[in-house]
């Protein structure tokens, strides 16, 4: 009897593995759709910054510790950033394939695909095979997961490494074997380097150590070694990044200013976005049910603690969470709870296979439909006019031209122009919003002309300034010559100051 049960269990595992392979093939194929799309989708500005850093590595000597952006005008543009592994790898690929968007996007796809089997195994070891299959589906096809894992940004690579590290840490907790310890430490260390907020993975890790050793965690030398290995590299790198931001114009540190508690309406907007366009209402509901009915098995509470840590993070870093991708870790958390809920349903309806299969197909079809409808708007070419303007500047201006761009702070123009310049208005190189009056715009324009600005450009979203700020428009007419005007942009050549 025991042998028969073992064979049945083995067959189930093989079936689950085949389903995982099928999920992986489909989900990677989905992410490869329009993989060479320019960085003009809804997150164009963030991707254009990463892409600019990659191209500057490629063009200026691969100085890994000195990432450069394009909107510091006549300055080199060194900025404090996350550990620039992604743009550096892209720059190396440019040496072989040339500069293409698919190189940047494909990195996120690759990291996601690498994490999927480890995520599956993590869930399977805690909640079983049925939960793991469903969790893999939800993790793969949640709208926020799809869009983030094809964007040239560090968020999905960092989360993927965190999931891999979490899997190996659980393995080490269970068997205390050195290879699992090393893999966990390496993956977690790199995940925090690539994206600092991923350090929140430390909360479920702390739970796992407490679950095993209780107060003896302070007397376990391997935990101190693990903490040193995972945190010391980030401490060194982010200290270096802070020094760059402090000493070089535009004195910018990526993510600075996000720690700010907001009002209730702000958080309601984030919660509503999470429940709809990030996860879909169906996944959100299934996860909420799973949160209450998921079996209380060994290690299961690590996902509760991770959820708690992420919730506190959203509150404390309220302003930073205006960016949807900051909530990406909610995707695997929700996927786990939803998968656990479906495992419970499977047990209850196991003896009614036709009903179970029908329910599963209907739910899956509706989830995929909702995911498609939520993800589709994030693919739209919302910054296409900025790219068009950039390409026109690349065609009509000299390489050493310096561009003043009234671009609402989106660096897409600079990236596709392959030119340096400033956002307009600017304060210490950072986009400073719209002018309060003509005088402010004139002062900023004159300061940038003195610094060598050669061109001034407006987009369809900003040339209303020339109608609203009359004195500023007169100064532009006096100090610049209109080179080109289209339905998308206006380009002026500035006279020498």
Tab-separated table of C-alpha atoms in Angstrom:
chain	number	residue	atom	x	y	z
A	1	UNK	CA	0.000	0.000	0.000
A	2	UNK	CA	2.827	2.363	0.914
A	3	UNK	CA	4.538	1.630	-2.401
A	4	UNK	CA	1.335	2.325	-4.336
A	5	UNK	CA	0.843	5.633	-2.517
A	6	UNK	CA	4.468	6.551	-3.222
A	7	UNK	CA	3.975	5.846	-6.926
A	8	UNK	CA	0.788	7.919	-6.972
A	9	UNK	CA	2.595	10.789	-5.256
A	10	UNK	CA	5.431	10.544	-7.765
A	11	UNK	CA	2.990	10.653	-10.691
A	12	UNK	CA	1.330	13.742	-9.200
A	13	UNK	CA	4.696	15.438	-8.858
A	14	UNK	CA	5.550	14.635	-12.466
A	15	UNK	CA	2.206	16.052	-13.569
A	16	UNK	CA	2.797	19.228	-11.592
A	17	UNK	CA	6.252	19.605	-13.120
A	18	UNK	CA	4.801	19.285	-16.611
A	19	UNK	CA	2.212	21.939	-15.757
A	20	UNK	CA	5.000	24.208	-14.491
A	21	UNK	CA	6.926	23.765	-17.750
A	22	UNK	CA	3.780	24.626	-19.716
A	23	UNK	CA	3.157	27.702	-17.537
A	24	UNK	CA	6.770	28.816	-17.972
A	25	UNK	CA	6.678	28.452	-21.758
A	26	UNK	CA	3.417	30.382	-22.100
A	27	UNK	CA	4.318	33.136	-19.665
A	28	UNK	CA	7.744	33.745	-21.224
A	29	UNK	CA	6.135	33.819	-24.666
A	30	UNK	CA	3.669	36.447	-23.422
A	31	UNK	CA	6.535	38.598	-22.191
A	32	UNK	CA	8.351	38.318	-25.510
A	33	UNK	CA	5.462	40.017	-27.314
A	34	UNK	CA	6.746	43.414	-28.511
A	35	UNK	CA	10.007	42.792	-26.650
A	36	UNK	CA	11.725	45.421	-28.815
A	37	UNK	CA	9.150	48.091	-27.987
A	38	UNK	CA	10.875	51.454	-27.430
A	39	UNK	CA	10.887	52.850	-23.917
A	40	UNK	CA	7.716	54.819	-24.527
A	41	UNK	CA	5.187	52.893	-22.457
A	42	UNK	CA	3.713	54.175	-19.200
A	43	UNK	CA	6.994	53.769	-17.325
A	44	UNK	CA	9.097	55.399	-20.020
A	45	UNK	CA	10.910	57.835	-17.730
A	46	UNK	CA	12.224	55.148	-15.348
A	47	UNK	CA	13.361	52.878	-18.152
A	48	UNK	CA	14.952	55.744	-20.077
A	49	UNK	CA	17.111	56.563	-17.068
A	50	UNK	CA	18.310	52.952	-16.779
A	51	UNK	CA	18.854	52.795	-20.543
A	52	UNK	CA	20.844	56.040	-20.472
A	53	UNK	CA	23.104	54.632	-17.755
A	54	UNK	CA	23.658	51.527	-19.888
A	55	UNK	CA	24.513	53.536	-22.987
A	56	UNK	CA	26.851	55.803	-21.022
A	57	UNK	CA	28.690	52.733	-19.729
A	58	UNK	CA	28.967	51.564	-23.320
A	59	UNK	CA	30.107	54.946	-24.675
A	60	UNK	CA	32.345	56.155	-21.849
A	61	UNK	CA	34.421	53.234	-20.731
A	62	UNK	CA	32.417	50.832	-18.537
A	63	UNK	CA	33.154	52.594	-15.246
A	64	UNK	CA	30.846	50.436	-13.158
A	65	UNK	CA	30.907	52.500	-9.986
A	66	UNK	CA	30.089	55.767	-11.786
A	67	UNK	CA	26.633	55.563	-13.400
A	68	UNK	CA	25.691	58.602	-15.518
A	69	UNK	CA	22.372	60.064	-16.607
A	70	UNK	CA	21.767	62.534	-19.472
A	71	UNK	CA	19.871	65.377	-17.772
A	72	UNK	CA	22.742	67.086	-15.936
A	73	UNK	CA	23.556	69.420	-18.848
A	74	UNK	CA	27.221	70.310	-19.056
A	75	UNK	CA	28.130	68.148	-16.009
A	76	UNK	CA	29.137	64.471	-16.272
A	77	UNK	CA	25.839	63.461	-14.661
A	78	UNK	CA	27.089	61.023	-12.024
A	79	UNK	CA	24.200	59.934	-9.773
A	80	UNK	CA	23.605	57.678	-6.814
A	81	UNK	CA	21.703	54.596	-7.963
A	82	UNK	CA	21.038	51.010	-7.090
A	83	UNK	CA	23.859	48.572	-7.849
A	84	UNK	CA	23.933	48.994	-11.662
A	85	UNK	CA	24.157	45.328	-12.591
A	86	UNK	CA	21.367	45.512	-15.183
A	87	UNK	CA	22.612	48.517	-17.188
A	88	UNK	CA	26.179	47.225	-17.026
A	89	UNK	CA	25.175	43.818	-18.404
A	90	UNK	CA	23.175	45.562	-21.113
A	91	UNK	CA	26.189	47.717	-21.996
A	92	UNK	CA	28.336	44.606	-22.387
A	93	UNK	CA	25.696	43.130	-24.705
A	94	UNK	CA	25.725	46.347	-26.760
A	95	UNK	CA	29.330	45.546	-27.680
A	96	UNK	CA	28.093	42.431	-29.470
A	97	UNK	CA	24.568	43.255	-30.670
A	98	UNK	CA	24.465	47.049	-30.724
A	99	UNK	CA	22.082	49.252	-28.747
A	100	UNK	CA	18.577	47.744	-28.781
A	101	UNK	CA	15.626	47.936	-26.421
A	102	UNK	CA	15.139	44.170	-26.390
A	103	UNK	CA	18.476	43.761	-24.627
A	104	UNK	CA	17.305	45.782	-21.661
A	105	UNK	CA	13.839	44.262	-21.535
A	106	UNK	CA	15.073	40.697	-21.944
A	107	UNK	CA	17.050	40.879	-18.694
A	108	UNK	CA	13.904	41.248	-16.622
A	109	UNK	CA	12.275	38.387	-18.544
A	110	UNK	CA	15.287	36.184	-17.845
A	111	UNK	CA	15.318	36.864	-14.116
A	112	UNK	CA	11.581	36.218	-13.895
A	113	UNK	CA	11.915	32.898	-15.735
A	114	UNK	CA	14.783	31.918	-13.433
A	115	UNK	CA	12.692	32.598	-10.326
A	116	UNK	CA	9.595	30.679	-11.430
A	117	UNK	CA	10.768	27.107	-10.635
A	118	UNK	CA	12.178	28.184	-7.257
A	119	UNK	CA	8.940	29.945	-6.391
A	120	UNK	CA	7.026	26.816	-7.397
A	121	UNK	CA	9.236	24.591	-5.235
A	122	UNK	CA	8.981	26.970	-2.280
A	123	UNK	CA	5.180	26.891	-2.354
A	124	UNK	CA	5.055	23.150	-3.035
A	125	UNK	CA	7.238	22.352	-0.031
A	126	UNK	CA	4.909	24.336	2.245
A	127	UNK	CA	1.396	24.026	0.794
A	128	UNK	CA	1.664	21.153	-1.684
A	129	UNK	CA	1.647	20.676	-5.453
A	130	UNK	CA	-1.858	21.973	-6.223
A	131	UNK	CA	-1.190	25.224	-4.389
A	132	UNK	CA	2.185	25.539	-6.131
A	133	UNK	CA	0.688	25.169	-9.623
A	134	UNK	CA	-1.974	27.795	-8.961
A	135	UNK	CA	0.519	30.111	-7.269
A	136	UNK	CA	2.799	29.829	-10.315
A	137	UNK	CA	-0.121	30.783	-12.577
A	138	UNK	CA	-0.998	33.829	-10.478
A	139	UNK	CA	2.624	34.925	-10.108
A	140	UNK	CA	3.138	34.558	-13.851
A	141	UNK	CA	0.008	36.275	-15.135
A	142	UNK	CA	-0.772	38.999	-12.607
A	143	UNK	CA	-0.774	42.261	-14.624
A	144	UNK	CA	1.898	43.926	-12.496
A	145	UNK	CA	4.133	40.875	-12.871
A	146	UNK	CA	3.766	40.797	-16.661
A	147	UNK	CA	4.531	44.464	-17.197
A	148	UNK	CA	7.352	44.739	-14.655
A	149	UNK	CA	9.090	41.610	-15.917
A	150	UNK	CA	9.484	43.067	-19.419
A	151	UNK	CA	10.602	46.524	-18.311
A	152	UNK	CA	14.229	47.665	-18.219
A	153	UNK	CA	14.069	48.249	-14.473
A	154	UNK	CA	15.643	46.554	-11.421
A	155	UNK	CA	12.413	45.598	-9.650
A	156	UNK	CA	11.708	42.157	-11.133
A	157	UNK	CA	15.359	41.018	-11.103
A	158	UNK	CA	15.591	42.016	-7.435
A	159	UNK	CA	12.347	40.249	-6.504
A	160	UNK	CA	13.378	37.164	-8.465
A	161	UNK	CA	16.655	36.905	-6.582
A	162	UNK	CA	14.823	37.421	-3.287
A	163	UNK	CA	12.486	34.508	-4.068
A	164	UNK	CA	15.424	32.306	-5.022
A	165	UNK	CA	17.223	33.286	-1.820
A	166	UNK	CA	14.092	32.620	0.237
A	167	UNK	CA	13.764	29.136	-1.232
A	168	UNK	CA	17.375	28.243	-0.426
A	169	UNK	CA	17.100	29.776	3.050
A	170	UNK	CA	14.125	27.520	3.814
A	171	UNK	CA	16.157	24.572	2.530
A	172	UNK	CA	19.049	25.538	4.797
A	173	UNK	CA	16.730	25.973	7.789
A	174	UNK	CA	15.477	22.418	7.204
A	175	UNK	CA	18.730	20.591	6.433
A	176	UNK	CA	21.506	23.033	7.486
A	177	UNK	CA	23.620	22.156	4.454
A	178	UNK	CA	26.298	24.616	3.438
A	179	UNK	CA	25.484	24.856	-0.321
A	180	UNK	CA	21.935	26.031	0.474
A	181	UNK	CA	23.355	28.571	2.940
A	182	UNK	CA	25.758	29.948	0.332
A	183	UNK	CA	23.109	30.173	-2.386
A	184	UNK	CA	20.663	31.909	-0.048
A	185	UNK	CA	23.253	34.435	1.106
A	186	UNK	CA	24.426	35.199	-2.434
A	187	UNK	CA	20.910	35.620	-3.865
A	188	UNK	CA	19.637	37.777	-0.986
A	189	UNK	CA	22.760	39.964	-1.012
A	190	UNK	CA	22.436	40.607	-4.737
A	191	UNK	CA	18.697	41.257	-4.513
A	192	UNK	CA	19.221	44.013	-1.925
A	193	UNK	CA	22.088	45.500	-3.915
A	194	UNK	CA	19.907	45.745	-7.009
A	195	UNK	CA	16.913	47.245	-5.150
A	196	UNK	CA	17.259	48.442	-1.552
A	197	UNK	CA	13.576	48.022	-0.485
A	198	UNK	CA	13.974	44.295	-1.150
A	199	UNK	CA	15.675	44.244	2.258
A	200	UNK	CA	12.131	43.692	3.557
A	201	UNK	CA	12.695	40.021	2.706
A	202	UNK	CA	14.623	40.049	5.965
A	203	UNK	CA	11.333	39.972	7.889
A	204	UNK	CA	10.258	36.495	6.686
A	205	UNK	CA	13.868	35.352	7.042
A	206	UNK	CA	13.835	36.527	10.655
A	207	UNK	CA	10.586	34.633	11.237
A	208	UNK	CA	12.139	31.431	9.880
A	209	UNK	CA	15.131	31.733	12.202
A	210	UNK	CA	12.869	32.508	15.168
A	211	UNK	CA	10.688	29.516	14.272
A	212	UNK	CA	13.708	27.238	14.556
A	213	UNK	CA	15.956	28.733	17.222
A	214	UNK	CA	13.794	31.165	19.215
A	215	UNK	CA	16.033	33.275	21.490
A	216	UNK	CA	19.054	31.182	20.540
A	217	UNK	CA	19.223	33.070	17.245
A	218	UNK	CA	21.594	35.511	18.924
A	219	UNK	CA	23.956	32.664	19.782
A	220	UNK	CA	23.930	31.108	16.313
A	221	UNK	CA	27.161	32.250	14.578
A	222	UNK	CA	25.954	31.231	11.118
A	223	UNK	CA	23.168	33.781	11.318
A	224	UNK	CA	25.654	36.542	12.080
A	225	UNK	CA	27.710	35.419	9.099
A	226	UNK	CA	24.581	35.401	6.935
A	227	UNK	CA	23.651	38.907	8.040
A	228	UNK	CA	27.170	40.179	7.321
A	229	UNK	CA	27.315	38.552	3.885
A	230	UNK	CA	23.886	39.842	2.823
A	231	UNK	CA	24.036	43.358	4.277
A	232	UNK	CA	27.689	44.443	4.099
A	233	UNK	CA	27.867	44.697	0.265
A	234	UNK	CA	24.744	46.877	0.208
A	235	UNK	CA	26.046	49.067	3.027
A	236	UNK	CA	29.273	49.655	1.088
A	237	UNK	CA	27.571	50.276	-2.244
A	238	UNK	CA	24.857	52.598	-0.971
A	239	UNK	CA	27.386	54.582	1.049
A	240	UNK	CA	29.330	55.039	-2.212
A	241	UNK	CA	26.125	55.994	-4.058
A	242	UNK	CA	25.303	58.522	-1.357
A	243	UNK	CA	28.770	60.067	-1.706
A	244	UNK	CA	28.311	60.393	-5.466
A	245	UNK	CA	24.980	62.148	-4.973
A	246	UNK	CA	26.486	64.457	-2.371
A	247	UNK	CA	29.507	65.479	-4.428
A	248	UNK	CA	28.360	65.599	-8.045
A	249	UNK	CA	25.717	67.672	-9.807
A	250	UNK	CA	22.755	67.062	-10.031
A	251	UNK	CA	23.150	65.643	-6.502
A	252	UNK	CA	20.530	63.007	-7.146
A	253	UNK	CA	20.012	59.741	-5.310
A	254	UNK	CA	17.449	57.438	-6.934
A	255	UNK	CA	14.489	56.860	-4.624
A	256	UNK	CA	15.344	59.708	-2.266
A	257	UNK	CA	12.364	61.497	-0.789
A	258	UNK	CA	10.047	58.515	-0.887
A	259	UNK	CA	9.885	58.096	2.895
A	260	UNK	CA	6.845	60.211	3.630
A	261	UNK	CA	3.515	59.350	5.247
A	262	UNK	CA	0.523	60.551	3.238
A	263	UNK	CA	-3.193	61.036	3.868
A	264	UNK	CA	-5.876	58.345	3.870
A	265	UNK	CA	-7.036	59.158	0.318
A	266	UNK	CA	-3.500	58.518	-0.934
A	267	UNK	CA	-3.417	55.013	0.559
A	268	UNK	CA	-6.927	54.247	-0.623
A	269	UNK	CA	-5.794	54.987	-4.162
A	270	UNK	CA	-2.841	52.602	-3.763
A	271	UNK	CA	-5.069	49.881	-2.288
A	272	UNK	CA	-7.620	50.268	-5.068
A	273	UNK	CA	-4.874	50.087	-7.696
A	274	UNK	CA	-3.417	46.985	-6.062
A	275	UNK	CA	-6.795	45.252	-5.957
A	276	UNK	CA	-7.606	46.042	-9.579
A	277	UNK	CA	-4.898	46.847	-12.113
A	278	UNK	CA	-1.973	45.258	-10.239
A	279	UNK	CA	-3.484	41.929	-9.186
A	280	UNK	CA	-7.007	41.923	-10.716
A	281	UNK	CA	-10.046	41.768	-8.397
A	282	UNK	CA	-10.213	38.002	-8.815
A	283	UNK	CA	-6.688	37.358	-7.586
A	284	UNK	CA	-7.110	39.902	-4.793
A	285	UNK	CA	-10.281	38.174	-3.596
A	286	UNK	CA	-8.747	34.701	-3.820
A	287	UNK	CA	-5.696	35.883	-1.877
A	288	UNK	CA	-7.885	37.465	0.813
A	289	UNK	CA	-9.754	34.174	1.220
A	290	UNK	CA	-6.498	32.224	1.269
A	291	UNK	CA	-5.100	34.505	3.932
A	292	UNK	CA	-7.781	33.147	6.294
A	293	UNK	CA	-8.213	29.543	5.189
A	294	UNK	CA	-4.662	28.565	4.178
A	295	UNK	CA	-3.418	25.642	6.307
A	296	UNK	CA	-1.154	26.673	9.202
A	297	UNK	CA	1.750	24.484	8.197
A	298	UNK	CA	5.430	24.662	8.986
A	299	UNK	CA	7.012	27.855	7.548
A	300	UNK	CA	3.626	29.023	6.194
A	301	UNK	CA	3.571	32.129	8.380
A	302	UNK	CA	6.604	33.538	6.548
A	303	UNK	CA	4.186	34.864	3.923
A	304	UNK	CA	2.048	36.510	6.608
A	305	UNK	CA	5.120	38.279	7.954
A	306	UNK	CA	6.184	39.325	4.464
A	307	UNK	CA	2.700	40.727	3.868
A	308	UNK	CA	2.901	42.605	7.163
A	309	UNK	CA	6.316	44.051	6.267
A	310	UNK	CA	5.111	45.178	2.831
A	311	UNK	CA	2.022	46.814	4.345
A	312	UNK	CA	4.161	48.829	6.766
A	313	UNK	CA	6.472	49.736	3.889
A	314	UNK	CA	3.593	51.152	1.849
A	315	UNK	CA	2.526	53.318	4.792
A	316	UNK	CA	5.986	54.604	5.720
A	317	UNK	CA	7.209	55.033	2.148
A	318	UNK	CA	3.871	56.481	1.147
A	319	UNK	CA	5.160	59.004	-1.365
A	320	UNK	CA	7.503	56.487	-2.990
A	321	UNK	CA	4.598	54.103	-3.496
A	322	UNK	CA	3.061	56.489	-5.997
A	323	UNK	CA	5.030	54.287	-8.402
A	324	UNK	CA	3.069	51.111	-9.051
A	325	UNK	CA	6.126	48.891	-9.334
A	326	UNK	CA	6.975	49.472	-5.671
A	327	UNK	CA	4.121	47.080	-4.832
A	328	UNK	CA	5.547	44.247	-6.949
A	329	UNK	CA	6.344	41.977	-3.938
A	330	UNK	CA	2.606	41.816	-3.234
A	331	UNK	CA	2.287	39.675	-6.382
A	332	UNK	CA	4.067	36.513	-5.120
A	333	UNK	CA	2.514	36.998	-1.663
A	334	UNK	CA	-0.999	37.169	-3.129
A	335	UNK	CA	-0.187	34.278	-5.466
A	336	UNK	CA	0.770	32.058	-2.538
A	337	UNK	CA	-2.389	32.762	-0.544
A	338	UNK	CA	-4.597	32.369	-3.612
A	339	UNK	CA	-2.843	29.115	-4.504
A	340	UNK	CA	-3.361	27.826	-0.950
A	341	UNK	CA	-7.051	28.729	-1.179
A	342	UNK	CA	-7.405	26.727	-4.383
A	343	UNK	CA	-5.679	23.762	-2.770
A	344	UNK	CA	-8.335	23.807	-0.050
A	345	UNK	CA	-11.105	24.007	-2.673
A	346	UNK	CA	-9.488	21.115	-4.541
A	347	UNK	CA	-9.622	18.953	-1.430
A	348	UNK	CA	-13.290	19.745	-0.840
A	349	UNK	CA	-14.361	19.007	-4.416
A	350	UNK	CA	-11.874	16.229	-5.143
A	351	UNK	CA	-14.668	13.665	-5.378
A	352	UNK	CA	-16.562	15.802	-7.914
A	353	UNK	CA	-13.926	16.040	-10.671
A	354	UNK	CA	-16.148	17.469	-13.420
A	355	UNK	CA	-17.322	20.322	-11.216
A	356	UNK	CA	-13.747	20.952	-10.054
A	357	UNK	CA	-12.400	21.066	-13.613
A	358	UNK	CA	-15.223	23.335	-14.786
A	359	UNK	CA	-14.722	25.745	-11.891
A	360	UNK	CA	-10.966	25.828	-12.486
A	361	UNK	CA	-11.281	26.514	-16.207
A	362	UNK	CA	-13.841	29.277	-15.696
A	363	UNK	CA	-11.803	30.946	-12.983
A	364	UNK	CA	-8.591	30.730	-14.991
A	365	UNK	CA	-10.236	32.126	-18.120
A	366	UNK	CA	-11.757	35.042	-16.215
A	367	UNK	CA	-8.469	35.775	-14.428
A	368	UNK	CA	-6.516	35.806	-17.701
A	369	UNK	CA	-9.109	38.063	-19.311
A	370	UNK	CA	-8.969	40.542	-16.419
A	371	UNK	CA	-5.184	40.415	-16.431
A	372	UNK	CA	-5.084	41.175	-20.149
A	373	UNK	CA	-7.431	44.143	-19.727
A	374	UNK	CA	-5.348	45.548	-16.858
A	375	UNK	CA	-1.948	45.011	-18.464
A	376	UNK	CA	-2.842	46.306	-21.909
A	377	UNK	CA	-2.962	50.046	-20.978
A	378	UNK	CA	0.548	49.796	-19.537
A	379	UNK	CA	1.856	48.728	-22.964
A	380	UNK	CA	0.466	51.809	-24.707
A	381	UNK	CA	2.916	54.188	-26.382
A	382	UNK	CA	2.139	57.096	-24.081
A	383	UNK	CA	5.556	58.717	-24.591
A	384	UNK	CA	5.807	58.212	-28.376
A	385	UNK	CA	5.892	61.959	-29.030
A	386	UNK	CA	8.867	62.317	-26.678
A	387	UNK	CA	10.745	59.682	-28.633
A	388	UNK	CA	9.849	61.386	-31.922
A	389	UNK	CA	11.211	64.665	-30.592
A	390	UNK	CA	14.353	62.947	-29.370
A	391	UNK	CA	15.008	61.298	-32.713
A	392	UNK	CA	14.480	64.623	-34.484
A	393	UNK	CA	16.998	66.294	-32.179
A	394	UNK	CA	19.458	63.508	-32.859
A	395	UNK	CA	19.029	64.107	-36.589
A	396	UNK	CA	19.190	67.930	-36.574
A	397	UNK	CA	21.609	68.869	-33.776
A	398	UNK	CA	25.313	68.403	-33.166
A	399	UNK	CA	26.571	65.800	-30.713
A	400	UNK	CA	27.759	68.436	-28.247
A	401	UNK	CA	24.414	70.271	-28.211
A	402	UNK	CA	22.809	70.890	-24.835
A	403	UNK	CA	19.023	70.704	-24.762
A	404	UNK	CA	16.598	72.476	-22.452
A	405	UNK	CA	13.465	70.314	-22.466
A	406	UNK	CA	10.062	71.287	-21.107
A	407	UNK	CA	9.235	67.586	-20.775
A	408	UNK	CA	7.458	67.234	-17.401
A	409	UNK	CA	10.583	65.554	-16.076
A	410	UNK	CA	10.584	62.581	-18.473
A	411	UNK	CA	14.143	61.867	-19.765
A	412	UNK	CA	12.879	59.927	-22.806
A	413	UNK	CA	13.712	62.906	-25.021
A	414	UNK	CA	17.348	62.923	-23.914
A	415	UNK	CA	17.738	59.175	-24.310
A	416	UNK	CA	16.453	59.048	-27.880
A	417	UNK	CA	18.188	62.286	-28.831
A	418	UNK	CA	21.454	60.882	-27.458
A	419	UNK	CA	22.074	64.406	-26.187
A	420	UNK	CA	22.611	65.915	-22.771
A	421	UNK	CA	20.600	68.719	-21.304
A	422	UNK	CA	18.266	69.810	-18.524
A	423	UNK	CA	14.649	69.356	-17.611
A	424	UNK	CA	12.832	72.680	-17.617
A	425	UNK	CA	12.161	74.030	-15.070
A	426	UNK	CA	15.012	72.653	-13.023
A	427	UNK	CA	16.497	73.101	-9.574
A	428	UNK	CA	19.983	71.725	-9.068
A	429	UNK	CA	19.401	69.648	-12.179
A	430	UNK	CA	16.188	68.066	-10.857
A	431	UNK	CA	12.857	68.734	-12.573
A	432	UNK	CA	11.140	71.503	-10.609
A	433	UNK	CA	7.644	71.544	-12.101
A	434	UNK	CA	5.843	74.274	-14.005
A	435	UNK	CA	6.713	77.985	-13.641
A	436	UNK	CA	4.778	80.046	-11.141
A	437	UNK	CA	5.140	83.034	-13.460
A	438	UNK	CA	7.096	84.354	-16.449
A	439	UNK	CA	9.873	85.740	-14.262
A	440	UNK	CA	10.752	82.306	-12.887
A	441	UNK	CA	10.848	80.769	-16.363
A	442	UNK	CA	12.999	83.595	-17.727
A	443	UNK	CA	15.507	83.371	-14.882
A	444	UNK	CA	15.880	79.608	-15.303
A	445	UNK	CA	16.219	79.933	-19.083
A	446	UNK	CA	18.943	82.574	-18.753
A	447	UNK	CA	20.884	80.523	-16.214
A	448	UNK	CA	20.900	77.505	-18.520
A	449	UNK	CA	21.881	79.616	-21.551
A	450	UNK	CA	24.904	80.813	-19.575
A	451	UNK	CA	25.785	77.170	-18.929
A	452	UNK	CA	25.884	76.469	-22.659
A	453	UNK	CA	22.346	75.440	-23.610
A	454	UNK	CA	21.937	75.460	-27.390
A	455	UNK	CA	18.304	74.401	-27.904
A	456	UNK	CA	14.949	74.776	-26.188
A	457	UNK	CA	12.134	72.299	-26.862
A	458	UNK	CA	8.478	72.014	-25.904
A	459	UNK	CA	6.128	69.070	-26.202
A	460	UNK	CA	2.413	69.190	-26.960
A	461	UNK	CA	1.860	69.023	-23.192
A	462	UNK	CA	4.017	72.072	-22.387
A	463	UNK	CA	3.901	74.565	-25.231
A	464	UNK	CA	0.849	76.119	-23.599
A	465	UNK	CA	3.504	77.925	-21.546
A	466	UNK	CA	4.092	80.139	-24.575
A	467	UNK	CA	0.450	81.209	-24.548
A	468	UNK	CA	0.036	81.506	-20.791
A	469	UNK	CA	3.357	83.138	-19.827
A	470	UNK	CA	3.362	86.135	-22.197
A	471	UNK	CA	6.613	87.756	-21.035
A	472	UNK	CA	8.392	84.415	-21.164
A	473	UNK	CA	7.109	83.872	-24.737
A	474	UNK	CA	8.445	87.294	-25.725
A	475	UNK	CA	11.863	86.415	-24.292
A	476	UNK	CA	11.898	83.115	-26.196
A	477	UNK	CA	11.008	85.002	-29.389
A	478	UNK	CA	13.872	87.418	-28.762
A	479	UNK	CA	16.547	84.907	-27.709
A	480	UNK	CA	15.719	81.924	-29.911
A	481	UNK	CA	14.809	80.947	-33.463
A	482	UNK	CA	12.037	78.460	-34.161
A	483	UNK	CA	13.622	75.582	-36.078
A	484	UNK	CA	10.673	73.217	-36.332
A	485	UNK	CA	7.058	73.002	-35.193
A	486	UNK	CA	4.831	69.933	-35.538
A	487	UNK	CA	1.658	68.705	-33.875
A	488	UNK	CA	3.881	66.970	-31.296
A	489	UNK	CA	6.695	69.403	-30.480
A	490	UNK	CA	8.487	72.701	-31.069
A	491	UNK	CA	12.271	73.073	-31.385
A	492	UNK	CA	14.036	76.395	-30.867
A	493	UNK	CA	17.691	77.171	-31.462
A	494	UNK	CA	18.970	79.501	-28.758
A	495	UNK	CA	21.074	82.541	-29.554
A	496	UNK	CA	24.357	82.801	-27.659
A	497	UNK	CA	23.904	84.652	-24.322
